[in-house]
Amino acid sequence: IGIRRLDSKGKVIGQYLFVGLLTASAYHSSPREIPVLRRKVLKIFERAGMPPNSHDGKALFNVLETFPRDELFQSSEEHLFLTSLGIMNLQQRPRVALFVRRDEYERFISCLVYFPRALFSTDLRRRVYDILEEAFAGKVGAHYSQLGEMPLARFHIIVRTKPGQVPLYDADEIEARLADAARTWSDHLQQILVNAHGEEEGSMLYLRYRRAFRSDYRERFGAENPRSWMLRFHTQ
């Protein structure tokens, strides 16, 4: 915890530092039992205008209670408010989503990445790491996975960065890249055919050929490669 020292004109002239580790109870206790977190939670509920006992209120509190505990402590109320509501929306419309928090001193970027649980795999996790490391010019320093009963899996990834060397980034563009990385070979094939031939004909071609390519072929070639072959076969 850092407390800045100010002179009579409000200029920072120093800082008091309190360094230590949180005890296990800080990670396992409800946010309502920890004063600094309880105040944050109450302010978020006030801003959201949700009664705690309402259906939406209970959903919001579940998001906050299962939020990575270090993120609860370190996030601003503004960031926590926007992120928690964004996560609530995912429960109604599951999709790939990214929430980014940039460290004030640019030592790291904290990323919460959500995927439909059925897509979770070691290979996907590696592709996510590559995308985030490239986007933030850093290296993954820590990562945590949460696979519960919800339809979404959560990756919490800390990308270590160098102060002053974090590139400009577009979180929406990174999210789109993550969504593309989560798509299967068949998903790509369907999209390519629909783009080339329209929704109706493209969907018919996809249903006809989606099982026509063996797994070893899919591992070696991208989904765009068989398109011309299928079209020649289709016109014969």
XYZ file of N, CA and C in Angstrom:
708
model
N 0.860 -1.172 0.000
C 0.000 0.000 0.000
C 0.898 1.224 0.000
N 0.661 2.140 -0.916
C 1.442 3.363 -0.996
C 0.593 4.579 -0.650
N 1.111 5.427 0.239
C 0.433 6.670 0.602
C 1.366 7.820 0.265
N 0.950 8.666 -0.669
C 1.812 9.751 -1.122
C 1.903 10.866 -0.088
N 3.067 11.429 0.030
C 3.288 12.596 0.886
C 3.233 13.849 0.024
N 2.467 14.826 0.460
C 2.299 16.062 -0.298
C 2.815 17.238 0.520
N 3.342 18.262 -0.203
C 3.728 19.477 0.489
C 2.530 20.417 0.584
N 2.737 21.611 1.076
C 1.630 22.549 1.294
C 0.954 22.976 -0.005
N 1.646 22.775 -1.141
C 1.087 23.144 -2.442
C 0.487 21.941 -3.178
N 0.457 20.799 -2.537
C -0.119 19.610 -3.152
C 0.838 18.833 -4.029
N 2.124 19.166 -4.018
C 3.113 18.470 -4.832
C 3.592 17.228 -4.099
N 3.737 16.116 -4.847
C 4.216 14.875 -4.249
C 5.695 15.004 -3.910
N 6.023 14.798 -2.636
C 7.423 14.902 -2.199
C 7.942 13.582 -1.621
N 7.117 12.582 -1.575
C 7.553 11.291 -1.054
C 6.396 10.322 -0.974
N 6.666 9.198 -0.351
C 5.635 8.174 -0.255
C 5.929 7.246 0.922
N 4.884 6.925 1.666
C 4.967 5.899 2.703
C 4.550 4.578 2.083
N 5.343 3.540 2.294
C 5.035 2.226 1.732
C 4.840 1.212 2.848
N 3.766 0.449 2.737
C 3.503 -0.663 3.646
C 3.519 -1.933 2.808
N 4.492 -2.775 3.028
C 4.695 -3.944 2.181
C 4.419 -5.218 2.975
N 3.641 -6.105 2.390
C 3.355 -7.369 3.057
C 2.507 -8.248 2.165
N 2.115 -9.384 2.693
C 1.289 -10.327 1.953
C -0.076 -10.443 2.624
N -1.100 -10.607 1.805
C -2.427 -10.841 2.353
C -2.490 -12.231 2.973
N -3.227 -12.354 4.043
C -3.405 -13.666 4.666
C -4.409 -14.485 3.871
N -4.485 -15.754 4.175
C -5.396 -16.651 3.462
C -6.846 -16.198 3.612
N -7.183 -15.639 4.767
C -8.575 -15.223 4.997
C -8.990 -14.103 4.050
N -8.032 -13.295 3.596
C -8.356 -12.214 2.656
C -8.810 -12.770 1.316
N -8.389 -13.988 0.995
C -8.755 -14.608 -0.277
C -10.008 -15.473 -0.168
N -10.324 -15.910 1.037
C -11.446 -16.833 1.197
C -12.672 -16.201 1.840
N -12.510 -15.057 2.475
C -13.641 -14.390 3.110
C -14.492 -13.688 2.063
N -15.756 -13.516 2.371
C -16.646 -12.768 1.486
C -16.198 -11.308 1.434
N -16.326 -10.649 0.277
C -15.985 -9.217 0.196
C -16.744 -8.379 1.221
N -17.912 -8.841 1.643
C -18.693 -8.095 2.622
C -18.049 -8.106 4.001
N -17.076 -9.021 4.222
C -16.420 -9.132 5.515
C -15.087 -8.393 5.555
N -14.696 -7.767 4.438
C -13.426 -7.040 4.362
C -13.756 -5.571 4.116
N -13.499 -4.691 5.065
C -13.995 -3.306 4.994
C -13.724 -2.595 3.678
N -12.499 -2.637 3.164
C -12.188 -1.889 1.941
C -12.965 -2.437 0.743
N -13.175 -3.757 0.714
C -13.949 -4.357 -0.378
C -15.440 -4.135 -0.174
N -15.885 -4.182 1.069
C -17.304 -3.944 1.343
C -17.728 -2.560 0.852
N -16.875 -1.555 1.057
C -17.197 -0.206 0.589
C -17.268 -0.152 -0.929
N -16.348 -0.837 -1.595
C -16.378 -0.883 -3.058
C -17.662 -1.532 -3.561
N -17.995 -2.673 -2.974
C -19.184 -3.407 -3.405
C -20.437 -2.561 -3.213
N -20.551 -1.894 -2.071
C -21.730 -1.070 -1.799
C -21.862 0.061 -2.808
N -20.757 0.695 -3.149
C -20.797 1.796 -4.111
C -21.173 1.299 -5.510
N -20.713 0.114 -5.860
C -21.066 -0.451 -7.167
C -22.564 -0.754 -7.218
N -23.104 -1.300 -6.138
C -24.543 -1.568 -6.093
C -25.343 -0.278 -6.159
N -24.882 0.754 -5.470
C -25.580 2.038 -5.510
C -25.578 2.605 -6.926
N -24.451 2.505 -7.580
C -24.355 3.042 -8.941
C -25.182 2.222 -9.921
N -25.217 0.909 -9.731
C -25.976 0.041 -10.640
C -27.475 0.144 -10.393
N -27.865 0.618 -9.215
C -29.286 0.746 -8.895
C -29.992 -0.581 -8.757
N -29.259 -1.591 -8.264
C -29.834 -2.930 -8.114
C -30.003 -3.267 -6.643
N -31.202 -3.552 -6.183
C -31.381 -4.008 -4.803
C -30.617 -5.318 -4.592
N -29.852 -5.445 -3.513
C -29.043 -6.658 -3.297
C -29.843 -7.952 -3.320
N -31.115 -7.908 -2.900
C -31.920 -9.129 -2.842
C -32.672 -9.433 -4.136
N -32.543 -8.559 -5.128
C -33.209 -8.796 -6.408
C -32.445 -9.859 -7.197
N -33.066 -10.349 -8.264
C -32.405 -11.358 -9.106
C -31.110 -10.804 -9.685
N -31.167 -9.592 -10.268
C -29.969 -8.989 -10.842
C -28.942 -8.669 -9.762
N -29.424 -8.249 -8.583
C -28.507 -7.944 -7.497
C -27.723 -9.166 -7.052
N -28.393 -10.308 -6.962
C -27.713 -11.542 -6.573
C -26.707 -11.965 -7.645
N -27.079 -11.763 -8.911
C -26.159 -12.107 -10.003
C -24.922 -11.214 -9.955
N -25.132 -9.917 -9.689
C -24.003 -8.985 -9.609
C -23.099 -9.338 -8.440
N -23.688 -9.667 -7.301
C -22.850 -10.007 -6.153
C -22.065 -11.286 -6.411
N -22.653 -12.240 -7.118
C -21.926 -13.466 -7.445
C -20.712 -13.157 -8.313
N -20.879 -12.223 -9.257
C -19.746 -11.817 -10.094
C -18.643 -11.230 -9.224
N -19.012 -10.358 -8.298
C -18.017 -9.695 -7.452
C -17.377 -10.674 -6.471
N -18.150 -11.599 -5.961
C -17.617 -12.549 -4.980
C -16.658 -13.541 -5.614
N -16.855 -13.850 -6.896
C -15.968 -14.790 -7.587
C -14.906 -14.071 -8.415
N -14.878 -12.750 -8.346
C -13.875 -11.958 -9.060
C -12.500 -12.271 -8.477
N -11.439 -12.314 -9.294
C -10.099 -12.541 -8.739
C -9.831 -11.565 -7.589
N -9.476 -12.082 -6.439
C -9.412 -11.254 -5.242
C -8.390 -10.118 -5.359
N -7.238 -10.376 -5.939
C -6.256 -9.297 -6.119
C -6.828 -8.188 -6.988
N -7.633 -8.566 -7.980
C -8.245 -7.566 -8.847
C -9.263 -6.727 -8.081
N -9.986 -7.338 -7.143
C -10.928 -6.586 -6.324
C -10.201 -5.514 -5.512
N -9.056 -5.868 -4.959
C -8.298 -4.909 -4.168
C -7.697 -3.803 -5.037
N -7.165 -4.168 -6.204
C -6.381 -3.224 -6.992
C -7.202 -2.392 -7.975
N -8.349 -2.885 -8.387
C -9.135 -2.176 -9.407
C -9.797 -0.937 -8.823
N -9.912 0.093 -9.652
C -10.672 1.272 -9.259
C -12.160 0.928 -9.255
N -12.945 1.727 -8.570
C -14.389 1.488 -8.546
C -14.982 1.602 -9.944
N -14.473 2.543 -10.750
C -14.967 2.719 -12.109
C -14.717 1.468 -12.941
N -13.484 0.964 -12.896
C -13.143 -0.235 -13.674
C -13.950 -1.432 -13.185
N -14.075 -1.570 -11.882
C -14.795 -2.702 -11.317
C -16.270 -2.655 -11.688
N -16.837 -1.465 -11.696
C -18.248 -1.305 -12.055
C -18.486 -1.732 -13.501
N -17.697 -1.200 -14.420
C -17.884 -1.511 -15.841
C -17.603 -2.987 -16.136
N -16.568 -3.530 -15.515
C -16.203 -4.921 -15.770
C -17.246 -5.885 -15.215
N -17.716 -5.643 -14.004
C -18.691 -6.556 -13.389
C -20.002 -6.567 -14.166
N -20.433 -5.405 -14.665
C -21.655 -5.391 -15.478
C -21.423 -6.100 -16.812
N -20.236 -5.942 -17.382
C -19.915 -6.644 -18.618
C -19.941 -8.151 -18.438
N -19.440 -8.624 -17.303
C -19.449 -10.059 -17.027
C -20.876 -10.550 -16.806
N -21.695 -9.731 -16.158
C -23.111 -10.101 -15.986
C -23.788 -10.322 -17.329
N -23.518 -9.456 -18.283
C -24.121 -9.593 -19.614
C -23.697 -10.888 -20.297
N -22.479 -11.362 -19.999
C -22.004 -12.604 -20.606
C -22.822 -13.804 -20.147
N -23.373 -13.732 -18.957
C -24.154 -14.849 -18.449
C -25.439 -15.041 -19.251
N -25.925 -13.962 -19.855
C -27.123 -14.053 -20.692
C -26.770 -14.372 -22.136
N -25.619 -13.871 -22.591
C -25.179 -14.104 -23.968
C -23.723 -14.543 -23.959
N -23.461 -15.836 -23.678
C -22.077 -16.314 -23.608
C -21.340 -16.094 -24.921
N -20.141 -15.557 -24.821
C -19.298 -15.303 -25.987
C -17.867 -15.109 -25.514
N -16.962 -14.983 -26.457
C -15.578 -14.653 -26.121
C -15.531 -13.179 -25.716
N -14.894 -12.886 -24.594
C -14.837 -11.509 -24.105
C -13.504 -11.254 -23.416
N -13.056 -10.007 -23.489
C -11.793 -9.599 -22.880
C -12.013 -8.342 -22.050
N -11.487 -8.359 -20.815
C -11.510 -7.183 -19.948
C -10.072 -6.888 -19.532
N -9.627 -5.675 -19.775
C -8.223 -5.313 -19.589
C -8.087 -4.270 -18.487
N -7.109 -4.483 -17.606
C -6.753 -3.459 -16.612
C -5.268 -3.188 -16.713
N -4.934 -1.949 -16.979
C -3.537 -1.547 -17.140
C -2.996 -1.021 -15.813
N -1.885 -1.586 -15.374
C -1.258 -1.134 -14.140
C -0.843 0.332 -14.270
N -1.075 1.084 -13.199
C -0.787 2.517 -13.225
C 0.666 2.804 -13.574
N 1.580 1.921 -13.164
C 3.006 2.129 -13.411
C 3.517 1.328 -14.605
N 2.600 0.741 -15.359
C 2.909 -0.007 -16.590
C 3.821 -1.199 -16.339
N 3.699 -1.797 -15.163
C 4.496 -2.988 -14.877
C 3.842 -4.249 -15.413
N 2.535 -4.197 -15.623
C 1.814 -5.366 -16.120
C 0.457 -4.941 -16.662
N -0.131 -5.850 -17.444
C -1.507 -5.726 -17.919
C -2.265 -6.934 -17.387
N -3.353 -6.689 -16.691
C -4.188 -7.774 -16.177
C -5.338 -8.016 -17.148
N -5.475 -9.261 -17.591
C -6.484 -9.604 -18.602
C -7.418 -10.687 -18.060
N -8.696 -10.427 -18.134
C -9.711 -11.444 -17.868
C -10.298 -11.848 -19.213
N -10.122 -13.105 -19.571
C -10.590 -13.609 -20.861
C -11.640 -14.685 -20.606
N -12.800 -14.523 -21.227
C -13.898 -15.480 -21.068
C -14.143 -16.204 -22.391
N -14.305 -17.540 -22.294
C -14.609 -18.382 -23.445
C -15.747 -19.334 -23.079
N -16.580 -19.684 -24.062
C -17.509 -20.799 -23.814
C -16.724 -22.009 -23.328
N -17.170 -22.618 -22.270
C -16.401 -23.679 -21.614
C -16.086 -24.829 -22.558
N -16.960 -25.106 -23.508
C -16.749 -26.225 -24.429
C -15.510 -26.016 -25.296
N -15.060 -24.758 -25.428
C -13.906 -24.462 -26.268
C -12.587 -24.555 -25.511
N -12.643 -24.718 -24.199
C -11.435 -24.690 -23.378
C -10.506 -25.835 -23.769
N -9.237 -25.496 -24.000
C -8.223 -26.498 -24.312
C -6.848 -25.889 -24.070
N -5.866 -26.754 -23.921
C -4.486 -26.275 -23.734
C -4.014 -25.518 -24.968
N -4.390 -26.006 -26.149
C -3.981 -25.344 -27.384
C -4.567 -23.934 -27.477
N -5.827 -23.786 -27.104
C -6.445 -22.467 -27.136
C -5.753 -21.536 -26.149
N -5.431 -22.033 -24.975
C -4.759 -21.206 -23.968
C -3.421 -20.687 -24.502
N -2.689 -21.526 -25.205
C -1.407 -21.085 -25.770
C -1.603 -20.014 -26.824
N -2.645 -20.161 -27.649
C -2.910 -19.138 -28.663
C -3.290 -17.819 -28.008
N -4.031 -17.901 -26.903
C -4.397 -16.683 -26.164
C -3.140 -15.996 -25.638
N -2.218 -16.766 -25.064
C -0.977 -16.185 -24.556
C -0.221 -15.457 -25.660
N -0.113 -16.102 -26.826
C 0.628 -15.499 -27.940
C 0.012 -14.169 -28.360
N -1.314 -14.132 -28.449
C -2.004 -12.910 -28.873
C -1.785 -11.787 -27.861
N -1.914 -12.092 -26.574
C -1.764 -11.068 -25.546
C -0.317 -10.589 -25.435
N 0.636 -11.497 -25.545
C 2.041 -11.090 -25.479
C 2.407 -10.171 -26.633
N 1.880 -10.471 -27.813
C 2.151 -9.620 -28.968
C 1.464 -8.265 -28.821
N 0.221 -8.265 -28.365
C -0.547 -7.021 -28.268
C 0.059 -6.052 -27.270
N 0.616 -6.581 -26.163
C 1.117 -5.712 -25.096
C 2.638 -5.686 -25.009
N 3.307 -6.322 -25.967
C 4.780 -6.349 -26.004
C 5.341 -6.809 -24.660
N 4.797 -7.906 -24.147
C 5.235 -8.411 -22.849
C 5.292 -9.927 -22.827
N 5.406 -10.475 -21.624
C 5.458 -11.911 -21.423
C 4.464 -12.309 -20.335
N 3.802 -13.428 -20.541
C 2.867 -13.911 -19.524
C 3.651 -14.280 -18.277
N 3.312 -13.637 -17.163
C 4.016 -13.894 -15.916
C 3.234 -14.774 -14.966
N 1.920 -14.767 -15.087
C 1.070 -15.598 -14.229
C -0.245 -15.830 -14.944
N -0.858 -16.965 -14.665
C -2.139 -17.269 -15.302
C -2.943 -18.189 -14.397
N -4.236 -17.976 -14.400
C -5.144 -18.748 -13.560
C -6.388 -19.081 -14.379
N -6.868 -20.291 -14.241
C -8.058 -20.730 -14.971
C -9.178 -21.042 -13.991
N -10.395 -20.731 -14.384
C -11.566 -21.068 -13.580
C -12.566 -21.793 -14.467
N -12.840 -23.043 -14.098
C -13.816 -23.855 -14.819
C -14.867 -24.311 -13.817
N -15.952 -23.612 -13.746
C -17.019 -23.985 -12.824
C -18.184 -24.598 -13.567
N -19.371 -24.456 -12.997
C -20.569 -24.992 -13.625
C -21.167 -24.029 -14.646
N -20.656 -22.801 -14.672
C -21.163 -21.816 -15.620
C -20.760 -22.200 -17.039
N -21.482 -21.720 -18.064
C -21.142 -22.069 -19.444
C -19.866 -21.409 -19.933
N -19.284 -20.508 -19.117
C -18.074 -19.801 -19.530
C -16.877 -20.222 -18.682
N -15.730 -20.360 -19.338
C -14.459 -20.561 -18.646
C -13.755 -19.211 -18.571
N -12.985 -18.999 -17.500
C -12.294 -17.723 -17.328
C -10.795 -17.940 -17.223
N -10.050 -17.180 -18.027
C -8.605 -17.114 -17.893
C -8.269 -15.772 -17.262
N -7.484 -15.782 -16.187
C -6.934 -14.531 -15.649
C -5.447 -14.558 -15.942
N -5.006 -13.647 -16.786
C -3.637 -13.671 -17.298
C -2.962 -12.343 -16.984
N -1.785 -12.423 -16.363
C -0.981 -11.244 -16.079
C 0.156 -11.189 -17.097
N 0.172 -10.146 -17.923
C 1.232 -9.959 -18.910
C 2.219 -8.937 -18.348
N 3.433 -9.381 -18.087
C 4.468 -8.481 -17.575
C 4.940 -7.559 -18.687
N 5.004 -6.262 -18.401
C 5.410 -5.274 -19.401
C 6.514 -4.386 -18.837
N 7.144 -3.634 -19.730
C 8.201 -2.712 -19.327
C 7.638 -1.288 -19.303
N 7.814 -0.577 -18.199
C 7.298 0.789 -18.106
C 7.778 1.648 -19.268
N 6.844 2.347 -19.870
C 7.173 3.221 -20.992
C 7.229 2.532 -22.329
N 7.062 1.191 -22.346
C 7.169 0.455 -23.601
C 5.891 -0.307 -23.945
N 4.801 0.022 -23.276
C 3.521 -0.621 -23.599
C 2.949 0.056 -24.842
N 2.736 -0.673 -25.927
C 2.236 -0.048 -27.155
C 0.773 0.363 -27.029
N 0.361 1.251 -27.930
C -1.056 1.578 -28.003
C -1.821 0.322 -28.417
N -2.975 0.110 -27.843
C -3.731 -1.095 -28.166
C -5.214 -0.784 -28.181
N -5.928 -1.606 -28.914
C -7.381 -1.510 -29.018
C -7.956 -2.797 -28.420
N -8.572 -2.691 -27.250
C -9.078 -3.884 -26.565
C -10.113 -4.621 -27.413
N -10.930 -3.872 -28.164
C -11.942 -4.525 -29.014
C -11.280 -5.330 -30.122
N -10.194 -4.799 -30.690
C -9.490 -5.512 -31.750
C -8.829 -6.775 -31.206
N -8.264 -6.679 -30.012
C -7.649 -7.859 -29.387
C -8.717 -8.901 -29.091
N -9.871 -8.459 -28.602
C -10.979 -9.373 -28.331
C -11.408 -10.093 -29.602
N -11.446 -9.375 -30.720
C -11.820 -9.997 -31.995
C -10.801 -11.057 -32.400
N -9.517 -10.795 -32.150
C -8.478 -11.787 -32.462
C -8.626 -13.022 -31.576
N -8.972 -12.812 -30.324
C -9.183 -13.944 -29.419
C -10.385 -14.777 -29.863
N -11.442 -14.095 -30.287
C -12.627 -14.806 -30.771
C -12.294 -15.635 -31.999
N -11.469 -15.070 -32.882
C -11.077 -15.798 -34.082
C -10.222 -17.014 -33.712
N -9.360 -16.855 -32.703
C -8.507 -17.968 -32.272
C -9.325 -19.102 -31.680
N -10.495 -18.762 -31.123
C -11.341 -19.783 -30.495
C -12.201 -20.539 -31.496
N -12.277 -20.026 -32.713
C -13.116 -20.684 -33.707
C -12.446 -21.947 -34.224
N -13.230 -22.979 -34.438
C -12.707 -24.250 -34.921
C -12.484 -24.185 -36.431
N -11.839 -25.217 -36.951
C -11.603 -25.322 -38.396
C -12.934 -25.295 -39.135
N -13.931 -26.007 -38.622
C -15.249 -26.035 -39.259
C -15.922 -24.661 -39.215
N -15.733 -23.935 -38.114
C -16.293 -22.589 -38.022
C -15.728 -21.693 -39.118
N -14.403 -21.773 -39.304
C -13.765 -20.969 -40.349
C -14.287 -21.368 -41.723
N -14.426 -22.673 -41.947
C -14.911 -23.147 -43.243
C -16.309 -22.601 -43.528
N -17.179 -22.655 -42.544
C -18.544 -22.155 -42.737
C -18.543 -20.658 -43.061
N -17.734 -19.885 -42.342
C -17.705 -18.449 -42.574
C -17.170 -18.115 -43.959
N -16.145 -18.834 -44.395
C -15.572 -18.606 -45.730
C -16.601 -18.890 -46.812
N -17.345 -19.981 -46.664
C -18.345 -20.344 -47.674
C -19.512 -19.363 -47.693
N -19.946 -18.930 -46.532
C -21.038 -17.957 -46.472
C -20.601 -16.627 -47.071
N -19.378 -16.207 -46.778
C -18.875 -14.945 -47.334
C -18.780 -15.011 -48.853
N -18.402 -16.191 -49.367
C -18.198 -16.321 -50.806
C -19.500 -16.543 -51.581
N -20.507 -17.176 -50.956
C -21.691 -17.599 -51.709
C -23.010 -17.172 -51.088
N -22.942 -16.377 -50.026
C -24.187 -15.952 -49.403
C -24.648 -16.953 -48.360
N -25.590 -16.529 -47.550
C -26.017 -17.323 -46.405
C -26.617 -18.672 -46.826
N -27.519 -18.653 -47.806
C -28.242 -19.885 -48.144
C -27.340 -20.911 -48.809
N -26.688 -20.519 -49.916
C -25.852 -21.487 -50.634
C -24.625 -21.868 -49.812
N -24.034 -20.883 -49.129
C -22.865 -21.171 -48.305
C -23.176 -22.170 -47.202
N -24.341 -22.044 -46.585
C -24.730 -22.982 -45.531
C -24.961 -24.378 -46.099
N -25.534 -24.452 -47.305
C -25.749 -25.753 -47.935
C -24.411 -26.426 -48.246
N -23.458 -25.658 -48.766
C -22.135 -26.216 -49.042
C -21.468 -26.693 -47.756
N -21.626 -25.911 -46.698
C -21.011 -26.288 -45.426
C -21.602 -27.605 -44.910
N -22.917 -27.760 -44.952
C -23.544 -28.991 -44.480
C -23.106 -30.192 -45.306
N -22.835 -29.947 -46.589
C -22.435 -31.045 -47.469
C -20.991 -31.472 -47.203
N -20.112 -30.516 -46.917
C -18.684 -30.830 -46.875
C -18.041 -30.728 -45.494
N -18.792 -30.411 -44.463
C -18.163 -30.176 -43.153
C -17.452 -31.407 -42.593
N -17.901 -32.606 -43.009
C -17.246 -33.833 -42.531
C -16.398 -34.491 -43.618
N -16.119 -33.742 -44.673
C -15.398 -34.331 -45.808
C -13.884 -34.316 -45.622
N -13.370 -33.637 -44.595
C -11.924 -33.480 -44.447
C -11.450 -34.139 -43.161
N -10.502 -35.021 -43.317
C -9.999 -35.771 -42.178
C -9.220 -34.861 -41.231
N -9.038 -35.341 -39.992
C -8.374 -34.533 -38.972
C -6.935 -34.212 -39.345
N -6.221 -35.159 -39.991
C -4.833 -34.878 -40.363
C -4.763 -33.790 -41.428
N -5.780 -33.716 -42.311
C -5.822 -32.650 -43.311
C -6.071 -31.303 -42.620
N -7.018 -31.281 -41.681
C -7.340 -30.032 -40.990
C -6.146 -29.512 -40.204
N -5.321 -30.418 -39.675
C -4.155 -29.987 -38.907
C -3.084 -29.369 -39.804
N -3.038 -29.788 -41.076
C -1.987 -29.319 -41.986
C -2.401 -28.087 -42.774
N -3.678 -27.943 -43.053
C -4.125 -26.876 -43.943
C -5.215 -26.033 -43.290
N -5.250 -24.763 -43.663
C -6.295 -23.882 -43.183
C -7.600 -24.139 -43.905
N -8.681 -23.626 -43.365
C -10.006 -23.881 -43.926
C -10.185 -23.239 -45.291
N -9.361 -22.245 -45.645
C -9.523 -21.596 -46.948
C -8.972 -22.452 -48.086
N -8.136 -23.441 -47.805
C -7.502 -24.214 -48.864
C -8.467 -25.079 -49.680
N -9.441 -25.760 -49.045
C -10.300 -26.642 -49.850
C -11.416 -25.930 -50.592
N -11.505 -24.603 -50.474
C -12.657 -23.924 -51.053
C -12.741 -24.126 -52.567
N -11.629 -23.921 -53.297
C -11.679 -24.060 -54.751
C -11.952 -25.504 -55.159
N -11.420 -26.463 -54.375
C -11.686 -27.874 -54.679
C -13.167 -28.183 -54.539
N -13.790 -27.660 -53.484
C -15.203 -27.937 -53.259
C -16.059 -27.324 -54.355
N -15.667 -26.137 -54.793
C -16.466 -25.450 -55.815
C -16.402 -26.199 -57.143
N -15.217 -26.715 -57.504
C -15.111 -27.479 -58.735
C -15.937 -28.750 -58.644
N -15.870 -29.408 -57.475
C -16.627 -30.628 -57.289
C -18.135 -30.327 -57.323
N -18.502 -29.194 -56.739
C -19.933 -28.839 -56.625
C -20.546 -28.544 -57.995
N -19.743 -28.031 -58.956
C -20.277 -27.647 -60.252
C -20.287 -28.796 -61.236
N -19.645 -29.907 -60.873
C -19.652 -31.024 -61.800
C -20.976 -31.774 -61.795
